[in-house]
Tab-separated table of C-alpha atoms in Angstrom:
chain	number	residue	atom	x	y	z
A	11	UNK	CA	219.757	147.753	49.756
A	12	UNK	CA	216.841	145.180	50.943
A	13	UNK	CA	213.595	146.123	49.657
A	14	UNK	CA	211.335	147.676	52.335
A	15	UNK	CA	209.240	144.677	53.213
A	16	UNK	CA	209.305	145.333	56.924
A	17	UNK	CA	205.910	146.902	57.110
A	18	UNK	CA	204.024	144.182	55.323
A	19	UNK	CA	205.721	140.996	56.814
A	20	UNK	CA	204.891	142.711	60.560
A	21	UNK	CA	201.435	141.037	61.228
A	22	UNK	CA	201.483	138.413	57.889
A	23	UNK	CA	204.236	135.610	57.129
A	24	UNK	CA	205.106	135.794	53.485
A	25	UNK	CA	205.953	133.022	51.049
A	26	UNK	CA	207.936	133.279	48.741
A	27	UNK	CA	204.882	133.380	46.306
A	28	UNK	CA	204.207	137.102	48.018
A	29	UNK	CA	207.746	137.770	47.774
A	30	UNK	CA	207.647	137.779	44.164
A	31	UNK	CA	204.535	139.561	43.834
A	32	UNK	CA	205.949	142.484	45.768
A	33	UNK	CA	209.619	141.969	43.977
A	34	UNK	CA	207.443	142.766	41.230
A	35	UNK	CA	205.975	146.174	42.718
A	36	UNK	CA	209.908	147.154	42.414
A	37	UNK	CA	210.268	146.627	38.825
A	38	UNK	CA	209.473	150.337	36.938
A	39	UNK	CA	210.111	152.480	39.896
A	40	UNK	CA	210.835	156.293	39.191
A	41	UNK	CA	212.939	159.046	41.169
A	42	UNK	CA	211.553	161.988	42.329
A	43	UNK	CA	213.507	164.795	43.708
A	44	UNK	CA	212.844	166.866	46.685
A	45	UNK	CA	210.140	169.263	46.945
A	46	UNK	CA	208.653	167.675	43.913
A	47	UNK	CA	204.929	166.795	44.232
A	48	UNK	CA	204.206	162.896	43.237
A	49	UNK	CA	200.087	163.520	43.228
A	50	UNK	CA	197.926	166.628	43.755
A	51	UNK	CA	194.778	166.806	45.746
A	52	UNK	CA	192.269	166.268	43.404
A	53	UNK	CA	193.920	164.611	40.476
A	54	UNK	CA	192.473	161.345	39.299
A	55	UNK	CA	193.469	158.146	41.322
A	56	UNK	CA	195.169	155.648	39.137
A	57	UNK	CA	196.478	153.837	41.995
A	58	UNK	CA	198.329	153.796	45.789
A	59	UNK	CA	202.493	153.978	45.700
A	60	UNK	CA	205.285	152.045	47.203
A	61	UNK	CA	208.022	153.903	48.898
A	62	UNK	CA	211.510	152.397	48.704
A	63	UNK	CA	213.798	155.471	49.602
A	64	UNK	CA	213.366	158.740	51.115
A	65	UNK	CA	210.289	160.558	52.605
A	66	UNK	CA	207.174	161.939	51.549
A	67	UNK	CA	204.460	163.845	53.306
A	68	UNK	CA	200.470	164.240	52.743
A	69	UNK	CA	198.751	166.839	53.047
A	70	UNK	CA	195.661	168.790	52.454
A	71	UNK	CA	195.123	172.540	51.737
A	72	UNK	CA	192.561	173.796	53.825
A	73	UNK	CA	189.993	176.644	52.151
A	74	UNK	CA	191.718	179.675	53.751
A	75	UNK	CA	195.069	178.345	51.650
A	76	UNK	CA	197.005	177.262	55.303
A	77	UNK	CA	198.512	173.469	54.559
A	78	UNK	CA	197.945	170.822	56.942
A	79	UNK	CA	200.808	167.671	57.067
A	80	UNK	CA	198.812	164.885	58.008
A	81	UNK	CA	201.448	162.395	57.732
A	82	UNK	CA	204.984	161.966	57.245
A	83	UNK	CA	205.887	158.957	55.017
A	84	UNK	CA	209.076	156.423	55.271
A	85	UNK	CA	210.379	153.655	53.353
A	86	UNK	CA	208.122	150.500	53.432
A	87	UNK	CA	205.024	153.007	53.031
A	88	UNK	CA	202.485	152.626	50.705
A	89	UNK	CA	201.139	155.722	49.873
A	90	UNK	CA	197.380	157.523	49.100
A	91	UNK	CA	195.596	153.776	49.730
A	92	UNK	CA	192.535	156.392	51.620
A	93	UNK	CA	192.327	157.728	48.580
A	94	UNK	CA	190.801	154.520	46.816
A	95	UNK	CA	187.551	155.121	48.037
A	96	UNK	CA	187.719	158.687	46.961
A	97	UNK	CA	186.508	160.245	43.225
A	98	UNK	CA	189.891	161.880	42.955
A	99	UNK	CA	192.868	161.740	45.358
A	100	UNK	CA	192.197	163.351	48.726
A	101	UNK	CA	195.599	164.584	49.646
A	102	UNK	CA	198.773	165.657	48.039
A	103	UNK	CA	201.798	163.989	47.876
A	104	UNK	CA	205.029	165.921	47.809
A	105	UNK	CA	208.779	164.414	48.432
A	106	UNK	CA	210.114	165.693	51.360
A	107	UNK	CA	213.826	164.157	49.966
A	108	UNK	CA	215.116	162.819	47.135
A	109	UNK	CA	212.659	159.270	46.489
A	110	UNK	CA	212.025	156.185	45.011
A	111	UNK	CA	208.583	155.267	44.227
A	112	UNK	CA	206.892	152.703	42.945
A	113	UNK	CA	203.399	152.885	41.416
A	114	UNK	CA	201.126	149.859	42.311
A	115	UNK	CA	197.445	149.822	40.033
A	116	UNK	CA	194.487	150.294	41.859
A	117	UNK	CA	193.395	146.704	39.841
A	118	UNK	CA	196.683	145.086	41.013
A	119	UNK	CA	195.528	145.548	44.734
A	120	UNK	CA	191.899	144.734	44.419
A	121	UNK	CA	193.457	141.327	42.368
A	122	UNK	CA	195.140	140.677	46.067
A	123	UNK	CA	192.239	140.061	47.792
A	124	UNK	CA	191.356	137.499	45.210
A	125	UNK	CA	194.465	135.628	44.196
A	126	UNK	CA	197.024	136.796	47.347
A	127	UNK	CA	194.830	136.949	50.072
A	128	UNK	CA	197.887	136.986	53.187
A	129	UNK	CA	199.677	139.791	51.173
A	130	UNK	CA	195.511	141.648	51.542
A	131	UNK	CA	195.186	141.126	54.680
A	132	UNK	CA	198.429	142.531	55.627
A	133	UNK	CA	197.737	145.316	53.720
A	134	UNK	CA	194.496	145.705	55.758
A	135	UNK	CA	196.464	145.294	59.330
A	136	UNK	CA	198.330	148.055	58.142
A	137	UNK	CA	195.725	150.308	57.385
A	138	UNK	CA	194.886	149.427	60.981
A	139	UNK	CA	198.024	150.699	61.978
A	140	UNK	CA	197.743	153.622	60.293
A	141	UNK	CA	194.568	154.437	61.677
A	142	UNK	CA	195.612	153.687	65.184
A	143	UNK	CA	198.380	156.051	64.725
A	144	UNK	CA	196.193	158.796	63.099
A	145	UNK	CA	194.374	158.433	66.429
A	146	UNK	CA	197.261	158.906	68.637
A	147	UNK	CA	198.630	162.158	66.771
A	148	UNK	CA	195.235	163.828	66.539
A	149	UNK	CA	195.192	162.952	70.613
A	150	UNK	CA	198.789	164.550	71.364
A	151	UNK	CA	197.789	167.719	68.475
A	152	UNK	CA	194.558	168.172	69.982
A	153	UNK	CA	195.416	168.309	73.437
A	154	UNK	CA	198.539	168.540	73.778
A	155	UNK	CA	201.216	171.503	74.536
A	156	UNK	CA	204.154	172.301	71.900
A	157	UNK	CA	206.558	170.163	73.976
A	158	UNK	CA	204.192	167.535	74.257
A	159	UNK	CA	203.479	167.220	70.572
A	160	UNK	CA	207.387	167.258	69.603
A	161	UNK	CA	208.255	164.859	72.116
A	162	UNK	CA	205.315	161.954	70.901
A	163	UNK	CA	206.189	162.786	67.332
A	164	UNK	CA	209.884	162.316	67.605
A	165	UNK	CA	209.210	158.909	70.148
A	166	UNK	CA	206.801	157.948	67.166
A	167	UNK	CA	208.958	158.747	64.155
A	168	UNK	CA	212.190	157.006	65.816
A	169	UNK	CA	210.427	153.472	66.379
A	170	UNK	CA	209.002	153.751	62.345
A	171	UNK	CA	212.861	154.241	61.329
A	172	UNK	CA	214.339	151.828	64.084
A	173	UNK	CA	211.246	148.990	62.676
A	174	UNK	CA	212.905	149.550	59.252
A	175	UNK	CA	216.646	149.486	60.383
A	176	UNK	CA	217.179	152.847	59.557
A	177	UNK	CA	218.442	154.238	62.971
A	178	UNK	CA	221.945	154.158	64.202
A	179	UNK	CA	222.460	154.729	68.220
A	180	UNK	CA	219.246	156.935	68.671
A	181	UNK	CA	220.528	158.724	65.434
A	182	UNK	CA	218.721	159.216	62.249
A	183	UNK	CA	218.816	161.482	58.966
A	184	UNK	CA	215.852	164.438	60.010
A	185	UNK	CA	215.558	165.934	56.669
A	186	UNK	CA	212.198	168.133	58.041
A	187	UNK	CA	212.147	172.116	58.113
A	188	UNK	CA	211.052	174.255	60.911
A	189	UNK	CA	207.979	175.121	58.991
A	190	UNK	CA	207.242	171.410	58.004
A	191	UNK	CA	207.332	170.492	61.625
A	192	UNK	CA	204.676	173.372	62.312
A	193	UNK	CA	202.605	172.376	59.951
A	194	UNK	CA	202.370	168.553	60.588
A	195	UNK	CA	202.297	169.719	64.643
A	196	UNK	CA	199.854	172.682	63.931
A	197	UNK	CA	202.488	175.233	65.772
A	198	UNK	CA	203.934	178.300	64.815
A	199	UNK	CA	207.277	178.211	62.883
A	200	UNK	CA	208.454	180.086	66.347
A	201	UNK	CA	207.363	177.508	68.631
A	202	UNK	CA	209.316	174.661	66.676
A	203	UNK	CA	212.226	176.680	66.988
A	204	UNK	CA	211.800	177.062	70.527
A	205	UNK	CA	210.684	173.460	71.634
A	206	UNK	CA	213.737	172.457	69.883
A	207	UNK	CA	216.109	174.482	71.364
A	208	UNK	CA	214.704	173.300	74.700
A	209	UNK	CA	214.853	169.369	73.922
A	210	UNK	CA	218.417	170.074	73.045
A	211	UNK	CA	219.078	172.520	75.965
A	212	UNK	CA	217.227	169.690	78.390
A	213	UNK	CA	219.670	166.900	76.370
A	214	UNK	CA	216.861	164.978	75.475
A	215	UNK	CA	217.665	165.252	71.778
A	216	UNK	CA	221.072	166.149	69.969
A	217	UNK	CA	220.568	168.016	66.720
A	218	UNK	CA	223.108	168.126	63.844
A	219	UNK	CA	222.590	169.361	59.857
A	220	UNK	CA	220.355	167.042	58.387
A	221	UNK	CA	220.158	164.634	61.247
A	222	UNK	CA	218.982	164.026	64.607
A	223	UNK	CA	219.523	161.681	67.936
A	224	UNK	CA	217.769	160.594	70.934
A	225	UNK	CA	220.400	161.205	73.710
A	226	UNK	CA	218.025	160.645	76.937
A	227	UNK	CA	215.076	158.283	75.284
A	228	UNK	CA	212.959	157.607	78.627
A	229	UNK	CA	213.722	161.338	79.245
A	230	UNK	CA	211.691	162.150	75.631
A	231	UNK	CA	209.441	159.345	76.649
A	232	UNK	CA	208.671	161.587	80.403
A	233	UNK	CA	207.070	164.376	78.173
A	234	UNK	CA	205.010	162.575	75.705
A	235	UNK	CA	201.287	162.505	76.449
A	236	UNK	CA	201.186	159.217	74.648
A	237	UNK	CA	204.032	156.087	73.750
A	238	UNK	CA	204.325	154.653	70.187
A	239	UNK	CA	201.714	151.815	70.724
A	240	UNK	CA	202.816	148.153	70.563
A	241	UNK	CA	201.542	146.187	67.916
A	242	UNK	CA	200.440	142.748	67.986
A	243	UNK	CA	202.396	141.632	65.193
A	244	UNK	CA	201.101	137.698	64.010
A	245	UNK	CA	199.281	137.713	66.903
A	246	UNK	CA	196.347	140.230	64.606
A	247	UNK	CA	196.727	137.191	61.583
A	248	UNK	CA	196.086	134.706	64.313
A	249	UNK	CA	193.240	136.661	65.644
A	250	UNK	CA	191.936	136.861	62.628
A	251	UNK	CA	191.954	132.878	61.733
A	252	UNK	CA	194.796	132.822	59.624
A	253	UNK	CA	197.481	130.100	60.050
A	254	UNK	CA	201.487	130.596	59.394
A	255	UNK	CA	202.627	130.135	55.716
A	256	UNK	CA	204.206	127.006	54.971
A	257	UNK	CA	207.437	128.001	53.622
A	258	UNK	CA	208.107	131.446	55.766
A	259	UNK	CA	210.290	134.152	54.236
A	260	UNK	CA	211.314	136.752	56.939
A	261	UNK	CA	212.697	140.320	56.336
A	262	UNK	CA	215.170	140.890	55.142
């Protein structure tokens, strides 16, 4: 299976001096089965992770003991980078599936900046990303009604998989519970059930054991509040000042 460069090569042309630097990330990855929790909210921050297979979700545990999903992780991911600027990690990370993780230093990322500066700054794009997406959900969660939320969330999670190839006519492995849903969405384990039953019901979405597909896609897209925004791809590194690599590797 190709290495999950997609995220990194979106806004930044690599060379094939960056391409060994990341092949490197992939040497000394670990499994980690389902359910299992990768870091702990509060533990000591040794450095961000890499995600080759599977998902993972952060979250944070709120003082009345409710969790909170903040995000749910795919391959290409790099994981707890927020947590850098932090005394001790500020989320937890748990599998979701079965994964494969890689574990980057926190000194290998600051060396970036000095000695691999297109692979930092398309680190820092992504951040971007993230942030503008971070945005978006806490627009559609805060405002939004149950359908609302499911629909963006689904629209969003289905162009992540499709930008890493991992979609297959509007169908894609859905390994999240009912109560995972409600607590990334901040609904009860009752509405999930319900919205669900009505995207399938309206056939929006069609729903199978483990997996899910978008049967009516500009249907889904008539409920969301918001649309997956479009990135500017190169057009950010351009922006920025930077020029294209001389010898361009693409993904994959």
């Amino acid at each position: 299976m190709q290495p999950p460069f997609h995220r990194l090569a979106e806004f930044v042309s690599l060379t094939s001096q960056d391409m060994d630097v990341m092949n490197g990330w992939l040497a000394g990855y670990r499994k980690v089965s389902r359910l299992r929790t990768l870091r702990r909210e509060g533990d000591p921050v040794t450095g961000v992770y890499f995600l080759l297979e599977g998902w993972v979700c952060s979250s944070l545990m709120l003082r009345n003991g409710r969790r909170q999903i903040a995000k749910v992780h795919l391959p290409g991911d790099m994981l707890g980078i927020p947590s850098l600027v932090l005394p001790t990690a500020g989320e937890t990370l748990e599998a979701v599936t079965d994964i494969k993780v890689s574990l980057i230093p926190a000194a290998a990322i600051g060396e970036l900046f000095e000695h691999r500066p297109r692979l930092a700054i398309g680190l820092f794009l992504n951040a971007q990303m993230e942030h503008v997406a971070l945005t978006q959900k806490l627009s559609w969660v805060g405002a939004g009604n149950a359908m609302e939320r499911m629909s963006a969330f689904l629209l969003d999670l289905f162009a992540r998989l499709d930008a890493g190839r991992l979609t297959e006519g509007g169908r894609f492995d859905f390994p999240l519970t009912q109560p995972q849903l409600g607590e990334l969405l901040g609904l009860t384990a009752v509405h999930v059930n319900r919205t669900l039953k009505r995207l399938d019901q309206t056939g929006f979405i069609v729903r199978g054991r483990g997996w899910l597909r978008i049967a009516d896609l500009a249907g889904l897209q008539s409920l969301a509040p918001n649309l997956p925004p479009r990135f500017s791809g190169p057009a950010a590194w351009s922006r920025l000042g930077g020029q294209p690599a001389a010898q361009i590797l693409t993904w994959p």
